[in-house]
Coordinates of C-alpha atoms in Angstrom, one line a residue:
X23 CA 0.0 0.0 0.0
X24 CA 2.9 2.6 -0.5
X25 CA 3.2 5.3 1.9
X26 CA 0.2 3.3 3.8
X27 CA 2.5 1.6 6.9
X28 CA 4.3 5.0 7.2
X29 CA 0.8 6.1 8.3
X30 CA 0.6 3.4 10.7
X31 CA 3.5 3.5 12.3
X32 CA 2.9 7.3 13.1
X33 CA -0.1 6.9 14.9
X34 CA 1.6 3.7 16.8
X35 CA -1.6 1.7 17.2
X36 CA -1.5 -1.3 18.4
X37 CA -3.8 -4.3 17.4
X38 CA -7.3 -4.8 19.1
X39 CA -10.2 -3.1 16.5
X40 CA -13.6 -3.6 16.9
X41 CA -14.6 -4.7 13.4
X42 CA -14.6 -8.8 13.0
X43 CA -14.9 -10.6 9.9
X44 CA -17.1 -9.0 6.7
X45 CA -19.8 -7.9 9.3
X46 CA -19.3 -4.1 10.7
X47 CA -22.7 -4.1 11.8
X48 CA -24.6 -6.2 14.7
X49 CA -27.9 -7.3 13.7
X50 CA -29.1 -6.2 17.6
X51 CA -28.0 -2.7 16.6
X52 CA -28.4 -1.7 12.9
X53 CA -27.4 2.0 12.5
X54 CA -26.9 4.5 14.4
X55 CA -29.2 5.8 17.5
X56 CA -31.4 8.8 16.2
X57 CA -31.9 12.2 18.1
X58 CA -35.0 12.4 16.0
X59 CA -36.4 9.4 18.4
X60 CA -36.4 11.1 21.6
X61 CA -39.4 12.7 22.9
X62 CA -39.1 16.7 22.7
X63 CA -40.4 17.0 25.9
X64 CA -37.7 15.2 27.7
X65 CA -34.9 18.5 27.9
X66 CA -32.6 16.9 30.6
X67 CA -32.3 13.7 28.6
X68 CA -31.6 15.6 25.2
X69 CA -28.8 17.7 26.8
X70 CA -27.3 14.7 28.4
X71 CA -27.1 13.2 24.7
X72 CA -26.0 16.2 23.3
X73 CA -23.2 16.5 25.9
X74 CA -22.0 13.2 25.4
X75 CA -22.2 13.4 21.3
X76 CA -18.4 12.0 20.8
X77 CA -19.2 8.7 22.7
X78 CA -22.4 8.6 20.4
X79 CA -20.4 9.7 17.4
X80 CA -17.6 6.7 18.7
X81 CA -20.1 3.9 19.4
X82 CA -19.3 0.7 17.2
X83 CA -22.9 0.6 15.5
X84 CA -22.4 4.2 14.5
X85 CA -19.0 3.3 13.3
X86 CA -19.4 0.2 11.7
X87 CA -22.4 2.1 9.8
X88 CA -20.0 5.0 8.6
X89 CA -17.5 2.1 7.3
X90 CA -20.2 0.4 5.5
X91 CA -21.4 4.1 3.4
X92 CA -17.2 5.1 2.9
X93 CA -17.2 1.2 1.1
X94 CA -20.0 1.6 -1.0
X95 CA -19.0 5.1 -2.1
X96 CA -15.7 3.5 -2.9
X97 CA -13.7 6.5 -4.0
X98 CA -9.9 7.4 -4.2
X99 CA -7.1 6.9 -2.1
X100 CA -6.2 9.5 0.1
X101 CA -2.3 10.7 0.8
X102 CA -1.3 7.6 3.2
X103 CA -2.4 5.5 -0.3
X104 CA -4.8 3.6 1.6
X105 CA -7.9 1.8 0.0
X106 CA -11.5 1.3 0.6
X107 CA -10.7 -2.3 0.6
X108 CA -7.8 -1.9 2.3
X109 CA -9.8 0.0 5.1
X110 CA -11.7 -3.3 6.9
X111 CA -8.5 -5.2 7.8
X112 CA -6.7 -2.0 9.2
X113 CA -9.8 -1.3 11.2
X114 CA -9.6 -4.9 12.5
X115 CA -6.1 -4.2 13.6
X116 CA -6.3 -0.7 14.9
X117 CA -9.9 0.6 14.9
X118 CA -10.3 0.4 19.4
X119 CA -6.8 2.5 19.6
X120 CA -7.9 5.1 16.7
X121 CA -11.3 5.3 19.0
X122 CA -9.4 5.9 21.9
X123 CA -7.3 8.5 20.5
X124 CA -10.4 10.4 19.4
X125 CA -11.7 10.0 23.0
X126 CA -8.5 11.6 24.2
X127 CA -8.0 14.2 22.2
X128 CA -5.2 13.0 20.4
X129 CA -5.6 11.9 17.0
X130 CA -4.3 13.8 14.4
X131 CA -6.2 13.6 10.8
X132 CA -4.3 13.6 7.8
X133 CA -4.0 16.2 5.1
X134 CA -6.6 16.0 2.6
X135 CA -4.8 15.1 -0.7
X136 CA -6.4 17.8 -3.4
X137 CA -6.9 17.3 -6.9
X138 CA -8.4 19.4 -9.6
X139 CA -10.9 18.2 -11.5
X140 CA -12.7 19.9 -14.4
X141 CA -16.2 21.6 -15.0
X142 CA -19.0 20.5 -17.7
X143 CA -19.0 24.4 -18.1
X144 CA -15.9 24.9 -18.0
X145 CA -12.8 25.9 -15.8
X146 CA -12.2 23.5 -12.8
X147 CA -13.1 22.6 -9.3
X148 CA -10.5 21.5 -6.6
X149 CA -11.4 18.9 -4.7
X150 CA -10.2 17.8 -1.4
X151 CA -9.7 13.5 -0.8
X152 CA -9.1 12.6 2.8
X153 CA -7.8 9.5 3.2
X154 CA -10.9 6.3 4.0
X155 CA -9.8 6.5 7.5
X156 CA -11.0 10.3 7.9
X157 CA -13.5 9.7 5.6
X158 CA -15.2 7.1 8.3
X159 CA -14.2 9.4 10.9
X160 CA -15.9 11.9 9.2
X161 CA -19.2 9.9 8.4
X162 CA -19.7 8.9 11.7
X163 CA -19.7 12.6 13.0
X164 CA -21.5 13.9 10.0
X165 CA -24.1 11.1 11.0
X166 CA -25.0 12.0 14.8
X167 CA -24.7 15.6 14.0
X168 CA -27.1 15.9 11.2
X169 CA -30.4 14.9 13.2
X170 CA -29.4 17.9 15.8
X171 CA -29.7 20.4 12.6
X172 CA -32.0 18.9 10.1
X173 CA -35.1 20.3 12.5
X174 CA -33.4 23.8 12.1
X175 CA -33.2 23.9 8.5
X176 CA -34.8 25.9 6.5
X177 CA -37.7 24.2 3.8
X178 CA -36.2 26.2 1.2
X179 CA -32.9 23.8 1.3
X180 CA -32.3 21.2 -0.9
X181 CA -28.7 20.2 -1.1
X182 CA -26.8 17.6 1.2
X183 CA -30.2 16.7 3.1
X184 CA -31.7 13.3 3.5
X185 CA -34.9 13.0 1.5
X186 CA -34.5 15.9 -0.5
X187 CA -33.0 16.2 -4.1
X188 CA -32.0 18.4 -7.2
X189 CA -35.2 16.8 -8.7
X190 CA -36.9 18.4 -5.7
X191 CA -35.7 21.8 -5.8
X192 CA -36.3 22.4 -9.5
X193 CA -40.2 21.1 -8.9
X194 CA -40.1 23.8 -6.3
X195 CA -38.9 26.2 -8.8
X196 CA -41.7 25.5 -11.3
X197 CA -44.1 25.9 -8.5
X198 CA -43.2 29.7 -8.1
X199 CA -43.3 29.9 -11.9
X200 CA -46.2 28.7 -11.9
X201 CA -47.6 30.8 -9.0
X202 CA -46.5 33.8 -10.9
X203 CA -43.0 34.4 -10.0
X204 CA -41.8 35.7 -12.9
X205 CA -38.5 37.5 -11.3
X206 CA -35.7 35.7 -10.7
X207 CA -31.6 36.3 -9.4
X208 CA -29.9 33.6 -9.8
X209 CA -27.0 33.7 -7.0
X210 CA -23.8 31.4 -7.3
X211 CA -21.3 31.9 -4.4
X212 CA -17.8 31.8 -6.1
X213 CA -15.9 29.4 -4.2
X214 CA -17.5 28.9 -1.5
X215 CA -16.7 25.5 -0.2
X216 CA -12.8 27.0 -0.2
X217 CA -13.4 30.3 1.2
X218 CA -15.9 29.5 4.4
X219 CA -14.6 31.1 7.5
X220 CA -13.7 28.6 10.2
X221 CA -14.4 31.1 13.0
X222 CA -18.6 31.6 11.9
X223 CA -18.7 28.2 10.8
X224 CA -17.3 27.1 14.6
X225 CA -19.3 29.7 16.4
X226 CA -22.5 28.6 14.3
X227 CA -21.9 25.2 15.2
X228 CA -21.7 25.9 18.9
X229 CA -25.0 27.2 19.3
X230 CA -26.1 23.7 18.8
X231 CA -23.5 21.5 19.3
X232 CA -22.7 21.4 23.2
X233 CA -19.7 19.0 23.5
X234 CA -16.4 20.7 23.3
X235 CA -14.5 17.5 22.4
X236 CA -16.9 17.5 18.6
X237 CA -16.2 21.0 18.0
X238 CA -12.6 20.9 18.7
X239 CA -12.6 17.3 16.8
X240 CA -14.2 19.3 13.6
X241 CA -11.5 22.3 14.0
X242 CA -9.1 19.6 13.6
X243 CA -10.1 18.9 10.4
X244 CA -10.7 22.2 9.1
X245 CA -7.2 22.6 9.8
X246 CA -5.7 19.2 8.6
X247 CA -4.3 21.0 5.4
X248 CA -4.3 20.1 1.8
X249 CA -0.8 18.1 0.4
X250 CA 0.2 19.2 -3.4
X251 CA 2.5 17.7 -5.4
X252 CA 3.8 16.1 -2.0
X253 CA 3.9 20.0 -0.4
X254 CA 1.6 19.8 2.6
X255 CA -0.4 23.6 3.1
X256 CA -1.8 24.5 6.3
X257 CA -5.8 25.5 5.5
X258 CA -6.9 28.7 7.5
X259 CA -10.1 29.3 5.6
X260 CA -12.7 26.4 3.5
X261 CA -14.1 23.0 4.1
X262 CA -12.9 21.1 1.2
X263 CA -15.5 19.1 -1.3
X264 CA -14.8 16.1 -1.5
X265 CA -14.9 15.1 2.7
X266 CA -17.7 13.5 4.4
X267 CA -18.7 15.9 6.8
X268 CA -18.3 19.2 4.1
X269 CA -21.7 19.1 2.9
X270 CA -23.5 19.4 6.3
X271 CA -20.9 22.3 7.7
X272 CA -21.3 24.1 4.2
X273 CA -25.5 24.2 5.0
X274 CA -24.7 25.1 9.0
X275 CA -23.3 28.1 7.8
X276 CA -25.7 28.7 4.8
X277 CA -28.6 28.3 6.9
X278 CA -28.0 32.0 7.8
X279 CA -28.5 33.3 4.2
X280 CA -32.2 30.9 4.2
X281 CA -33.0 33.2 7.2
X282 CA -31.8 36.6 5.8
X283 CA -33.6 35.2 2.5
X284 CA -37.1 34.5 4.1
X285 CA -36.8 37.9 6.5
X286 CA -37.2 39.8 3.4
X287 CA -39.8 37.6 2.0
X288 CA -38.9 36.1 -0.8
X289 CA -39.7 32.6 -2.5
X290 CA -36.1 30.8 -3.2
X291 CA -34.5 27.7 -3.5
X292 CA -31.2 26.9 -2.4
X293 CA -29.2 23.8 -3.4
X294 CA -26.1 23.8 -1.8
X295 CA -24.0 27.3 -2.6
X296 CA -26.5 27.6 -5.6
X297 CA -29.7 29.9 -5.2
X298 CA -32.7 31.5 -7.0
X299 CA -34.5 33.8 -4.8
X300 CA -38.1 34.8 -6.5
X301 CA -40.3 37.6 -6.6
X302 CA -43.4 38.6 -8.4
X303 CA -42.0 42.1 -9.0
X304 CA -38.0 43.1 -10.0
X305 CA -36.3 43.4 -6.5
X306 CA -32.4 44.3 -5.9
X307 CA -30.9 41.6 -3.8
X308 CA -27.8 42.7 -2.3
X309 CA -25.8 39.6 -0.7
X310 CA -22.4 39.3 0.9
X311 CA -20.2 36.2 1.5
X312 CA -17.7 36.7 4.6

């Protein structure tokens, strides 16, 4: 695996995972518990789950769940050269101490290895490949997390969100045609996924998000850096396309426009950094990305 037992030797884990055989799942505990279960009526319970989100995000049904999802996806090797189906046997090997290290506070990720990839319109988008064991890493956070803000998103978005689709979003948009919105501004934020502040995105997060350990967890990868052409680049601004956990910071922090869009009162659709606010009248729409 090239570079891959240079990787393992840095984080010095010893053997004892908690992955056996092909299963990564118990049948007595198929996926991973659900925030959206709990009664809304029972605070103190909620805040005792939400205090205690990294044992959640570290619990071997939650885990075993994000290995499952990185497999299936399949996907490139990240800069340690590691596989998806290299990924269940390293687990095996290392997967308790890994845990433990996140429970500590001591695991490092890796840099995300970035490649450039080019546009049907043109030009090209960088993308950002962590390497499988991240990307797990990053599933199973991206997996507890998103129940805690799903019920806080707005209606209006459509990108990254379970049970909701492109296909979705333009139906929407033919509804306000069809209603007689005939005004439209199209808004494209340039770059967004590299250019998100870490500082709003971590203080947005917060609000919701009451266990110290996740936030400081997710900092870590916002500042993992990005290796080209073997040069590794500390990253003080973006969340990368191209990790697990990118799509649901990126609507965290766009959640704010969706409010600023429905205080002035108009009909839009957002998918992902893409948006068509709509009016029956012309409007100016002034916008700013910080």
């Amino acid at each position: 695996m090239k570079d891959t037992k240079k990787y393992n030797e840095s984080r010095q884990l010893p053997e004892g995972g908690y992955l056996h055989k092909d299963r990564v799942e118990p049948e007595s505990s198929a996926g991973a518990p659900s925030i959206s279960s709990m009664s809304e009526n029972k605070e103190n319970n909620v805040n005792e789950y939400n205090g205690r989100l990294l044992e959640k995000i570290l619990e071997p049904a939650n885990l075993n769940l994000a290995y499952k999802k990185v497999r299936a996806k399949k996907g490139s090797s990240g800069v340690d050269g590691m596989t998806v189906d290299d990924l269940l046997e390293f687990l095996k090997q290392n997967g308790q101490k890994i845990r433990q290290s996140v429970l500590q506070g001591t695991y490092k990720p890796s840099p995300v290895r970035r490649v450039e990839i080019p546009k049907p319109d043109g030009g090209s988008r960088m993308l950002g490949i962590p390497t499988v064991l991240d990307r797990t890493i990053q599933q199973a956070i991206a997996q507890i997390l998103s129940p805690l803000f799903e019920s806080k998103f707005s209606k209006h978005s459509y990108g990254f969100r379970p049970g909701r689709s492109a296909k979705q979003a333009v139906e929407k948009c033919k509804e306000y045609i069809q209603a007689g919105h005939t005004w439209t501004v199209d808004i494209d934020l340039a770059n967004y996924f590299d250019t998100v502040n870490h500082d709003r995105l971590i203080r947005r997060l917060s609000q919701t998000v009451k266990d110290s350990r996740v936030i400081s967890l997710v900092r870590k990868y916002l500042v993992s850096g990005v290796m080209i052409g073997g040069v590794i680049t500390e990253t003080q601004k973006g969340t990368p396309q191209g990790g697990n956990l990118s799509p649901l910071l990126a609507n965290i922090v766009l959640d704010e426009l969706d409010t600023e869009l429905e205080r002035r009162g108009l009909c839009f659709v957002r998918y992902a950094d893409d948006c068509a606010p709509r009016r029956r009248r012309a409007t100016k729409v002034v916008l700013r990305h910080v």
